[in-house]
Coordinates of C-alpha atoms and ligand atoms in Angstrom, one line a residue:
M1 CA 31.5 17.3 -9.5
P2 CA 28.6 19.3 -8.0
L3 CA 25.6 17.2 -7.4
L4 CA 21.9 18.0 -7.5
V5 CA 18.9 16.0 -6.3
M6 CA 15.8 16.4 -8.5
K7 CA 12.5 14.9 -7.3
F8 CA 9.4 14.5 -9.6
G9 CA 6.1 13.8 -8.0
G10 CA 3.2 11.7 -9.4
T11 CA 1.6 14.4 -11.6
S12 CA 5.0 15.3 -13.0
V13 CA 5.5 11.8 -14.3
A14 CA 1.8 11.0 -15.0
D15 CA 2.4 9.8 -18.6
L16 CA 5.2 9.3 -21.1
A17 CA 5.0 12.9 -22.4
R18 CA 5.4 14.3 -18.8
I19 CA 8.3 11.9 -18.1
K20 CA 10.0 13.3 -21.3
N21 CA 9.3 16.8 -20.1
A22 CA 10.9 16.0 -16.7
A23 CA 13.8 14.3 -18.4
L24 CA 14.5 17.5 -20.4
K25 CA 14.8 19.4 -17.1
V26 CA 17.3 16.8 -15.9
K27 CA 19.3 17.0 -19.1
R28 CA 19.5 20.7 -18.7
E29 CA 21.1 20.4 -15.3
V30 CA 23.6 17.8 -16.6
E31 CA 24.5 20.3 -19.4
R32 CA 25.1 22.8 -16.6
G33 CA 27.8 20.5 -15.2
Y34 CA 25.9 18.6 -12.4
D35 CA 25.8 15.0 -11.6
V36 CA 22.1 14.3 -10.8
I37 CA 20.2 12.0 -8.6
V38 CA 16.6 11.9 -9.7
I39 CA 14.0 10.6 -7.3
V40 CA 10.7 9.6 -8.9
S41 CA 7.2 8.9 -7.5
A42 CA 4.8 6.5 -9.1
M43 CA 2.7 7.8 -12.0
S44 CA -0.2 9.7 -10.4
G45 CA -3.1 7.4 -9.3
K46 CA -0.8 4.3 -9.5
T47 CA -0.1 3.9 -5.8
N48 CA -3.9 4.2 -5.0
E49 CA -4.6 1.5 -7.6
L50 CA -2.0 -0.8 -6.1
V51 CA -3.3 -0.2 -2.5
G52 CA -6.8 -1.1 -3.8
W53 CA -5.6 -4.3 -5.4
V54 CA -3.9 -5.4 -2.1
E55 CA -7.0 -4.6 0.0
Q56 CA -9.3 -6.5 -2.4
T57 CA -7.1 -9.5 -2.4
S58 CA -6.6 -9.7 1.3
P59 CA -8.4 -7.4 3.8
L60 CA -6.0 -8.3 6.6
Y61 CA -3.0 -8.3 4.4
D62 CA 0.6 -9.2 5.3
A63 CA 2.3 -5.8 5.4
R64 CA 5.5 -7.2 3.8
E65 CA 3.5 -8.2 0.7
Y66 CA 1.7 -4.8 0.8
D67 CA 5.1 -3.2 0.5
A68 CA 6.2 -5.6 -2.3
V69 CA 3.1 -4.6 -4.3
V70 CA 2.8 -0.9 -3.5
S71 CA 6.5 -0.1 -4.0
S72 CA 6.3 -1.3 -7.6
G73 CA 4.8 1.9 -9.0
E74 CA 8.1 3.8 -8.4
N75 CA 10.1 1.0 -10.1
V76 CA 8.1 1.5 -13.4
T77 CA 8.7 5.2 -13.4
A78 CA 12.4 4.8 -12.5
G79 CA 13.0 2.5 -15.5
L80 CA 11.0 4.7 -17.9
M81 CA 12.9 7.8 -16.7
A82 CA 16.3 6.1 -17.3
L83 CA 15.2 4.9 -20.7
T84 CA 13.9 8.4 -21.6
L85 CA 17.3 9.9 -20.6
Q86 CA 19.2 7.4 -22.6
E87 CA 17.1 8.3 -25.6
M88 CA 18.4 11.8 -25.1
D89 CA 22.0 10.6 -24.9
V90 CA 22.2 11.2 -21.2
P91 CA 24.1 8.3 -19.5
A92 CA 21.6 7.2 -16.9
R93 CA 20.5 4.0 -15.1
S94 CA 17.7 3.2 -12.6
W95 CA 18.1 2.1 -9.0
Q96 CA 15.6 0.3 -6.9
G97 CA 15.9 0.8 -3.1
W98 CA 17.7 -2.6 -2.4
Q99 CA 20.3 -1.9 -5.1
V100 CA 21.5 1.3 -3.6
P101 CA 20.9 0.0 -0.8
I102 CA 18.4 2.3 1.0
N103 CA 18.5 0.7 4.4
T104 CA 15.4 1.2 6.5
T105 CA 13.8 -0.2 9.7
S106 CA 11.4 -3.1 9.2
A107 CA 8.3 -1.1 10.1
H108 CA 6.4 -2.0 6.9
A109 CA 4.4 0.8 5.3
S110 CA 6.0 3.3 7.6
A111 CA 9.7 2.5 7.6
R112 CA 12.3 5.0 8.6
F113 CA 15.8 5.4 7.1
K114 CA 18.8 3.8 8.8
S115 CA 21.5 4.5 6.2
I116 CA 22.1 5.2 2.6
P117 CA 25.6 4.2 1.6
S118 CA 26.8 6.3 -1.3
D119 CA 29.5 3.9 -2.7
N120 CA 27.5 2.1 -5.3
I121 CA 26.0 5.1 -7.0
N122 CA 29.3 7.1 -6.7
A123 CA 31.2 4.2 -8.4
K124 CA 28.8 4.6 -11.3
F125 CA 29.2 8.3 -11.5
A126 CA 33.0 7.7 -11.6
E127 CA 32.4 5.4 -14.5
G128 CA 30.8 8.2 -16.5
F129 CA 27.1 7.9 -15.6
K130 CA 25.6 11.3 -15.2
V131 CA 22.2 10.5 -13.7
A132 CA 21.1 7.9 -11.1
V133 CA 17.3 7.5 -11.2
V134 CA 16.2 6.2 -7.9
A135 CA 12.7 4.8 -7.1
G136 CA 11.3 7.0 -4.2
F137 CA 9.2 5.8 -1.3
Q138 CA 11.0 2.4 -0.8
G139 CA 13.9 0.7 0.9
V140 CA 15.0 -2.6 2.2
S141 CA 14.7 -3.9 5.8
P142 CA 17.5 -5.7 7.8
E143 CA 15.6 -8.9 6.9
G144 CA 16.1 -8.2 3.2
R145 CA 12.4 -7.4 2.6
I146 CA 11.1 -4.5 0.6
T147 CA 9.7 -1.6 2.7
T148 CA 7.9 1.6 2.0
L149 CA 8.0 4.9 3.9
G150 CA 4.3 5.9 4.2
R151 CA 2.3 7.9 1.7
G152 CA 4.0 10.9 0.2
G153 CA 7.4 9.4 1.2
S154 CA 9.2 10.2 -2.0
D155 CA 9.8 13.7 -0.8
T156 CA 11.6 12.2 2.2
T157 CA 13.6 9.9 0.0
A158 CA 14.8 13.0 -2.0
V159 CA 15.9 14.9 1.2
A160 CA 17.6 11.8 2.6
F161 CA 19.6 11.4 -0.7
A162 CA 20.5 15.1 -0.7
A163 CA 21.8 14.7 2.9
A164 CA 23.7 11.5 2.2
F165 CA 25.3 12.8 -1.0
N166 CA 25.9 16.3 0.2
A167 CA 23.9 17.7 -2.7
E168 CA 24.1 21.4 -3.5
R169 CA 20.3 21.5 -3.4
C170 CA 17.2 19.3 -3.5
D171 CA 14.7 20.4 -6.1
I172 CA 11.2 19.2 -5.6
Y173 CA 9.3 19.4 -8.9
T174 CA 5.5 19.4 -8.4
D175 CA 2.2 20.7 -9.8
V176 CA 2.4 24.1 -8.0
D177 CA 5.0 26.7 -8.6
G178 CA 6.0 27.3 -5.0
I179 CA 4.9 28.0 -1.4
Y180 CA 2.4 30.8 -1.0
T181 CA 1.5 33.2 1.8
T182 CA -1.8 31.4 2.0
D183 CA -4.0 29.2 -0.2
P184 CA -4.5 31.1 -3.6
R185 CA -7.9 29.5 -3.8
I186 CA -9.0 31.6 -0.8
T187 CA -7.6 34.9 -1.8
D188 CA -6.1 36.0 -5.1
K189 CA -3.8 38.3 -3.1
A190 CA -1.8 35.2 -2.0
R191 CA 1.8 35.7 -3.0
K192 CA 4.5 33.2 -3.8
L193 CA 7.4 33.3 -1.4
D194 CA 11.0 33.4 -2.6
K195 CA 12.2 31.9 0.6
I196 CA 10.8 30.4 3.7
A197 CA 12.5 29.1 6.8
F198 CA 12.5 25.3 7.7
E199 CA 10.6 26.0 10.9
E200 CA 7.9 28.0 9.1
M201 CA 7.5 25.4 6.4
L202 CA 7.1 22.8 9.1
E203 CA 4.3 24.7 10.7
L204 CA 2.7 25.2 7.3
A205 CA 3.2 21.6 6.1
S206 CA 1.6 20.1 9.2
L207 CA -1.2 22.6 9.0
G208 CA -2.2 21.3 5.6
A209 CA -0.2 23.1 3.0
K210 CA 0.1 19.7 1.3
V211 CA 3.1 20.4 -0.9
L212 CA 5.7 18.6 1.1
Q213 CA 5.5 15.6 3.4
T214 CA 6.2 16.9 6.9
R215 CA 8.9 14.3 7.5
S216 CA 10.9 15.6 4.6
V217 CA 10.9 19.1 6.0
E218 CA 12.0 17.7 9.4
L219 CA 14.8 15.9 7.8
A220 CA 15.8 18.9 5.7
M221 CA 15.9 21.0 8.8
R222 CA 18.0 18.5 10.7
F223 CA 20.6 18.1 7.9
K224 CA 20.3 21.7 6.6
V225 CA 19.4 20.5 3.1
R226 CA 18.3 23.5 1.0
L227 CA 15.0 22.5 -0.6
R228 CA 13.4 24.2 -3.5
V229 CA 9.8 23.7 -4.5
L230 CA 9.0 24.5 -8.2
S231 CA 6.7 23.6 -11.0
S232 CA 7.5 20.9 -13.5
F233 CA 5.0 22.4 -16.0
E234 CA 6.7 25.7 -16.4
E235 CA 10.0 26.9 -17.8
T236 CA 12.2 27.1 -14.7
D237 CA 15.6 28.5 -13.9
E238 CA 17.8 28.8 -10.8
N239 CA 15.5 31.6 -9.4
S240 CA 12.2 29.7 -9.8
G241 CA 10.0 28.4 -7.1
T242 CA 10.4 28.8 -3.3
L243 CA 13.6 28.0 -1.4
V244 CA 13.0 26.3 2.0
C245 CA 16.2 27.1 3.9
D246 CA 17.9 27.9 7.1
E247 CA 16.7 31.2 8.6
D248 CA 20.2 32.6 8.4
E249 CA 19.8 32.7 4.7
I250 CA 16.7 34.9 5.0
M251 CA 18.0 38.5 5.5
E252 CA 14.9 40.4 6.2
S253 CA 11.7 38.5 6.8
K254 CA 8.3 39.9 7.6
V255 CA 7.0 39.2 11.1
V256 CA 4.4 36.9 9.7
S257 CA 5.1 34.8 6.6
G258 CA 1.9 33.0 6.1
V259 CA -1.7 32.2 7.1
A260 CA -2.6 28.6 7.3
Y261 CA -5.9 26.9 8.0
S262 CA -7.3 23.6 8.8
R263 CA -11.0 23.3 7.9
D264 CA -12.2 20.1 9.5
E265 CA -11.6 20.6 13.2
A266 CA -13.9 19.9 16.2
K267 CA -13.9 21.3 19.7
I268 CA -14.9 19.1 22.7
T269 CA -15.4 20.4 26.2
L270 CA -15.7 18.3 29.3
V271 CA -17.8 20.4 31.6
T272 CA -17.1 20.3 35.3
V273 CA -14.4 17.7 35.9
A274 CA -12.8 17.3 39.3
D275 CA -9.6 19.5 39.6
R276 CA -7.1 17.1 41.1
P277 CA -3.6 15.9 40.3
G278 CA -3.8 13.4 37.5
I279 CA -7.0 14.6 35.9
A280 CA -5.3 15.6 32.6
A281 CA -3.5 12.3 32.4
A282 CA -6.8 10.5 33.1
I283 CA -8.4 12.4 30.1
F284 CA -5.6 12.5 27.6
G285 CA -4.3 9.0 28.2
P286 CA -7.4 7.3 27.0
L287 CA -7.7 9.7 24.1
S288 CA -4.2 8.9 22.9
E289 CA -4.9 5.1 23.3
A290 CA -8.0 5.6 21.1
G291 CA -5.8 7.2 18.5
V292 CA -7.3 10.7 18.8
N293 CA -4.9 13.4 17.6
V294 CA -5.5 16.1 20.1
D295 CA -4.2 19.5 19.0
M296 CA -5.2 22.5 21.2
I297 CA -5.9 22.1 24.9
V298 CA -7.4 24.6 27.3
Q299 CA -8.0 24.1 31.0
N300 CA -10.1 26.7 32.8
I301 CA -9.0 28.2 36.1
S302 CA -10.4 26.0 38.8
E303 CA -13.4 27.2 40.7
K304 CA -14.9 25.8 43.9
A305 CA -18.3 24.2 43.5
D306 CA -20.0 22.1 46.1
G307 CA -16.9 22.4 48.3
G308 CA -14.5 20.7 45.8
A309 CA -12.4 22.2 43.1
V310 CA -13.7 21.7 39.5
T311 CA -12.6 22.8 36.1
D312 CA -13.6 22.7 32.4
M313 CA -11.3 21.0 30.0
T314 CA -11.5 21.8 26.3
F315 CA -9.5 20.2 23.4
S316 CA -9.6 20.1 19.6
C317 CA -9.2 17.2 17.3
P318 CA -10.0 16.4 13.6
V319 CA -13.7 16.3 13.1
N320 CA -13.6 12.6 11.9
Q321 CA -12.3 11.5 15.2
V322 CA -15.1 13.0 17.3
A323 CA -17.0 9.8 17.7
R324 CA -13.9 8.0 18.8
A325 CA -13.0 10.8 21.3
C326 CA -16.5 10.8 22.8
K327 CA -16.5 7.1 23.2
A328 CA -13.1 7.2 25.0
M329 CA -14.5 9.8 27.4
E330 CA -17.8 8.0 28.1
D331 CA -15.8 4.8 28.7
A332 CA -13.5 6.5 31.1
K333 CA -16.4 8.0 32.9
A334 CA -18.1 4.6 33.2
A335 CA -14.9 3.1 34.5
G336 CA -14.8 5.8 37.1
S337 CA -11.4 7.3 36.2
I338 CA -12.9 10.7 35.3
N339 CA -16.2 12.5 35.9
F340 CA -17.9 15.2 34.0
V341 CA -21.3 16.8 34.0
E342 CA -21.6 17.3 30.3
L343 CA -19.7 16.6 27.1
N344 CA -20.1 19.5 24.6
V345 CA -19.1 18.9 21.0
D346 CA -18.8 21.6 18.4
S347 CA -18.1 20.0 15.1
D348 CA -18.3 23.2 13.0
V349 CA -15.0 24.9 13.7
A350 CA -11.8 25.6 11.7
K351 CA -8.3 26.5 12.9
I352 CA -6.6 29.5 11.5
S353 CA -2.9 30.1 12.2
V354 CA -0.5 32.9 11.5
V355 CA 3.1 31.7 11.2
G356 CA 6.4 33.6 11.1
I357 CA 9.9 33.4 12.6
G358 CA 9.8 37.2 13.0
M359 CA 7.3 36.7 15.9
R360 CA 10.2 35.7 18.1
S361 CA 11.5 39.3 18.2
H362 CA 8.3 41.3 17.6
A363 CA 5.5 42.0 20.0
G364 CA 2.0 42.8 18.9
V365 CA 1.2 40.0 16.5
A366 CA -1.5 38.6 18.6
A367 CA -3.1 42.0 19.1
T368 CA -3.1 42.7 15.3
M369 CA -4.6 39.2 14.7
F370 CA -7.4 39.6 17.2
K371 CA -8.2 43.1 16.1
A372 CA -8.5 42.0 12.5
L373 CA -10.9 39.2 13.4
S374 CA -12.9 41.4 15.7
A375 CA -13.3 44.0 12.8
E376 CA -15.0 41.2 10.9
N377 CA -17.1 40.2 13.9
V378 CA -15.5 36.7 14.0
N379 CA -15.7 35.2 17.4
I380 CA -12.6 33.4 18.7
K381 CA -13.3 30.2 20.6
V382 CA -9.9 28.9 21.5
I383 CA -6.4 30.5 21.3
S384 CA -3.0 28.8 21.4
T385 CA 0.4 30.2 20.8
S386 CA 3.9 29.0 20.3
E387 CA 7.2 30.8 19.6
I388 CA 6.4 31.3 15.9
K389 CA 2.7 30.6 15.6
I390 CA -0.6 31.9 16.9
S391 CA -3.7 29.7 16.2
V392 CA -7.4 30.3 16.8
L393 CA -10.5 28.2 16.5
I394 CA -13.4 29.9 14.9
D395 CA -16.8 28.9 13.4
R396 CA -16.0 27.1 10.1
K397 CA -18.4 29.4 8.1
Y398 CA -16.1 32.3 8.7
M399 CA -12.9 30.5 7.7
E400 CA -12.4 32.1 4.3
L401 CA -13.3 35.6 5.6
A402 CA -10.8 35.2 8.5
V403 CA -8.0 34.1 6.2
Q404 CA -8.6 37.0 3.9
A405 CA -8.8 39.5 6.8
L406 CA -5.5 38.2 8.3
H407 CA -3.7 38.2 5.0
D408 CA -4.7 41.9 4.6
A409 CA -3.9 42.8 8.2
F410 CA -0.3 41.5 7.9
E411 CA 0.0 42.9 4.4
L412 CA 1.2 39.6 3.0
D413 CA 0.4 40.6 -0.5
K414 CA 3.4 43.0 -0.3
A415 CA 6.9 41.6 -0.6
G416 CA 9.1 41.9 2.6
Ligands
LIG501 N1 3.8 7.1 -4.7 C1 3.7 7.3 -3.2 C2 2.4 7.9 -2.8 O1 1.5 8.1 -3.7 C3 4.9 8.0 -2.7 C4 5.0 9.4 -3.3 O2 4.5 9.7 -4.4 O3 5.6 10.3 -2.6 O4 2.2 8.1 -1.7
MG502 MG1 3.7 14.2 -2.7

C-alpha cells in the first residue's frame, strides 16, 4: 500500500471545526488508496500556555517535567483527530511517542531522534487500520522519560516518519499556501514557487521564512524526503502548494529563486586589533562562549601602524545579542587577550540575501545585485557569499526597498 505522511500545524487544528476540516483531507487521501500517517501539532497557542504554566510553577524547572507537561498538547490533538476520523468511518487510532516508540536522546526540550521502528504501526495497518495519528514534537528517552524536540519540532517528526516509513511524500499543511519568492507582505509581486530545492529551502528557512523548522529541511535533504507545503484552509489537490525536493527534480530553475531578509541584525566592529596568529580565535572564542550567534565576518587587510600590524574585525549578530557581545569583548580586553581602540556598534542594519542553486553555474549574480542596490542609492556595508547565496548588510530603513528592487532585478515575478 502506498503511504503518505500528512502533518497539520497548530493553526490547522486550532479548534474542533478545523480538526474536522483536516480530517476530511486525510479521508480523501485514504479514498485515493493511501495508508496515512498523520502528525499533529498542539492546538495553536496551547504549547505557549503549557510552557507558561511550567515557568510559573517552577522558575528553575526540572526539564523532564517540562517535557511531560509541554508534550501533552499534541496528545490532545492526536486523540481528537483519531476520534474525528472514526466518526467519518475511517479506521484510525492515535499514537503517543512512547507507543510507537519514537526513540530519542535524553536531551530534554531539544531531543534528537535515535530510531523510529515501524513494526507496531505497520502491524496495525496490516490489521486494517488506515490512519495512524501520531503526536508530533515528542519522543521517549533511553531512560523511558518523555522528551520533546524543541519548538516547531512537529515538522521534524513528520519528515522523520516519512523517512522511516518510506513515504511517497510528506505533506505539511499550514496557514500559508506555499513557499514564495519573497515575503508577500513586502511586495505583491511575490510569486508562489511550484518547486524549490532542499538547499535553497534550507537557506530560506534559516533566513527567517518561518514556514518549516530548519531541522526538518536538513533531515528531508539527508533522506531525500519529498516535502510539500500547502494550505489547510483551501481546496487542495496533488498540484497544490510548493514541493521541496532534490534539485534533480527541478528541470529548469532560474538563477535566483528567492530574496530573503532578516530585519533585526547588528554590525559590530573592533577597530585596530593586533594582527597576529590567534587573534580571530581570541575574539570569536569568547563570543561563542557567551552564546552570541555570529553570522557574517569580515577582516580587513592588515596595515602597519606604529610599527606593528593591525586590522579591523567586523561581524554581525542578532540585534538582541549586542549587549552580550560587547560585554564579552570588553571582558576579553580587560583580561588582556585582545586589544582594540574602539568598539563600533551599528544596531540599525538588516540582512538581504539572494538565493539560488543556479548561481553555481552562472556568473554575474553579484554584479546584478549590487547594480540594483546602487540604482536605489542603497549603501552596502558588508558582503558575504556562498555557493548558492549572496548576502549584504544595509541600513534597516531601506530593507523593504532593497527586497523590492532585487525581486524586480531578478524578475522573480515571472515563472522560470
Ligand atoms: N507544538 C509545538 C510548538 O508549538 C511543536 C509544533 O507545533 O511543531 O512548538
Ligand atoms: Mg510550525
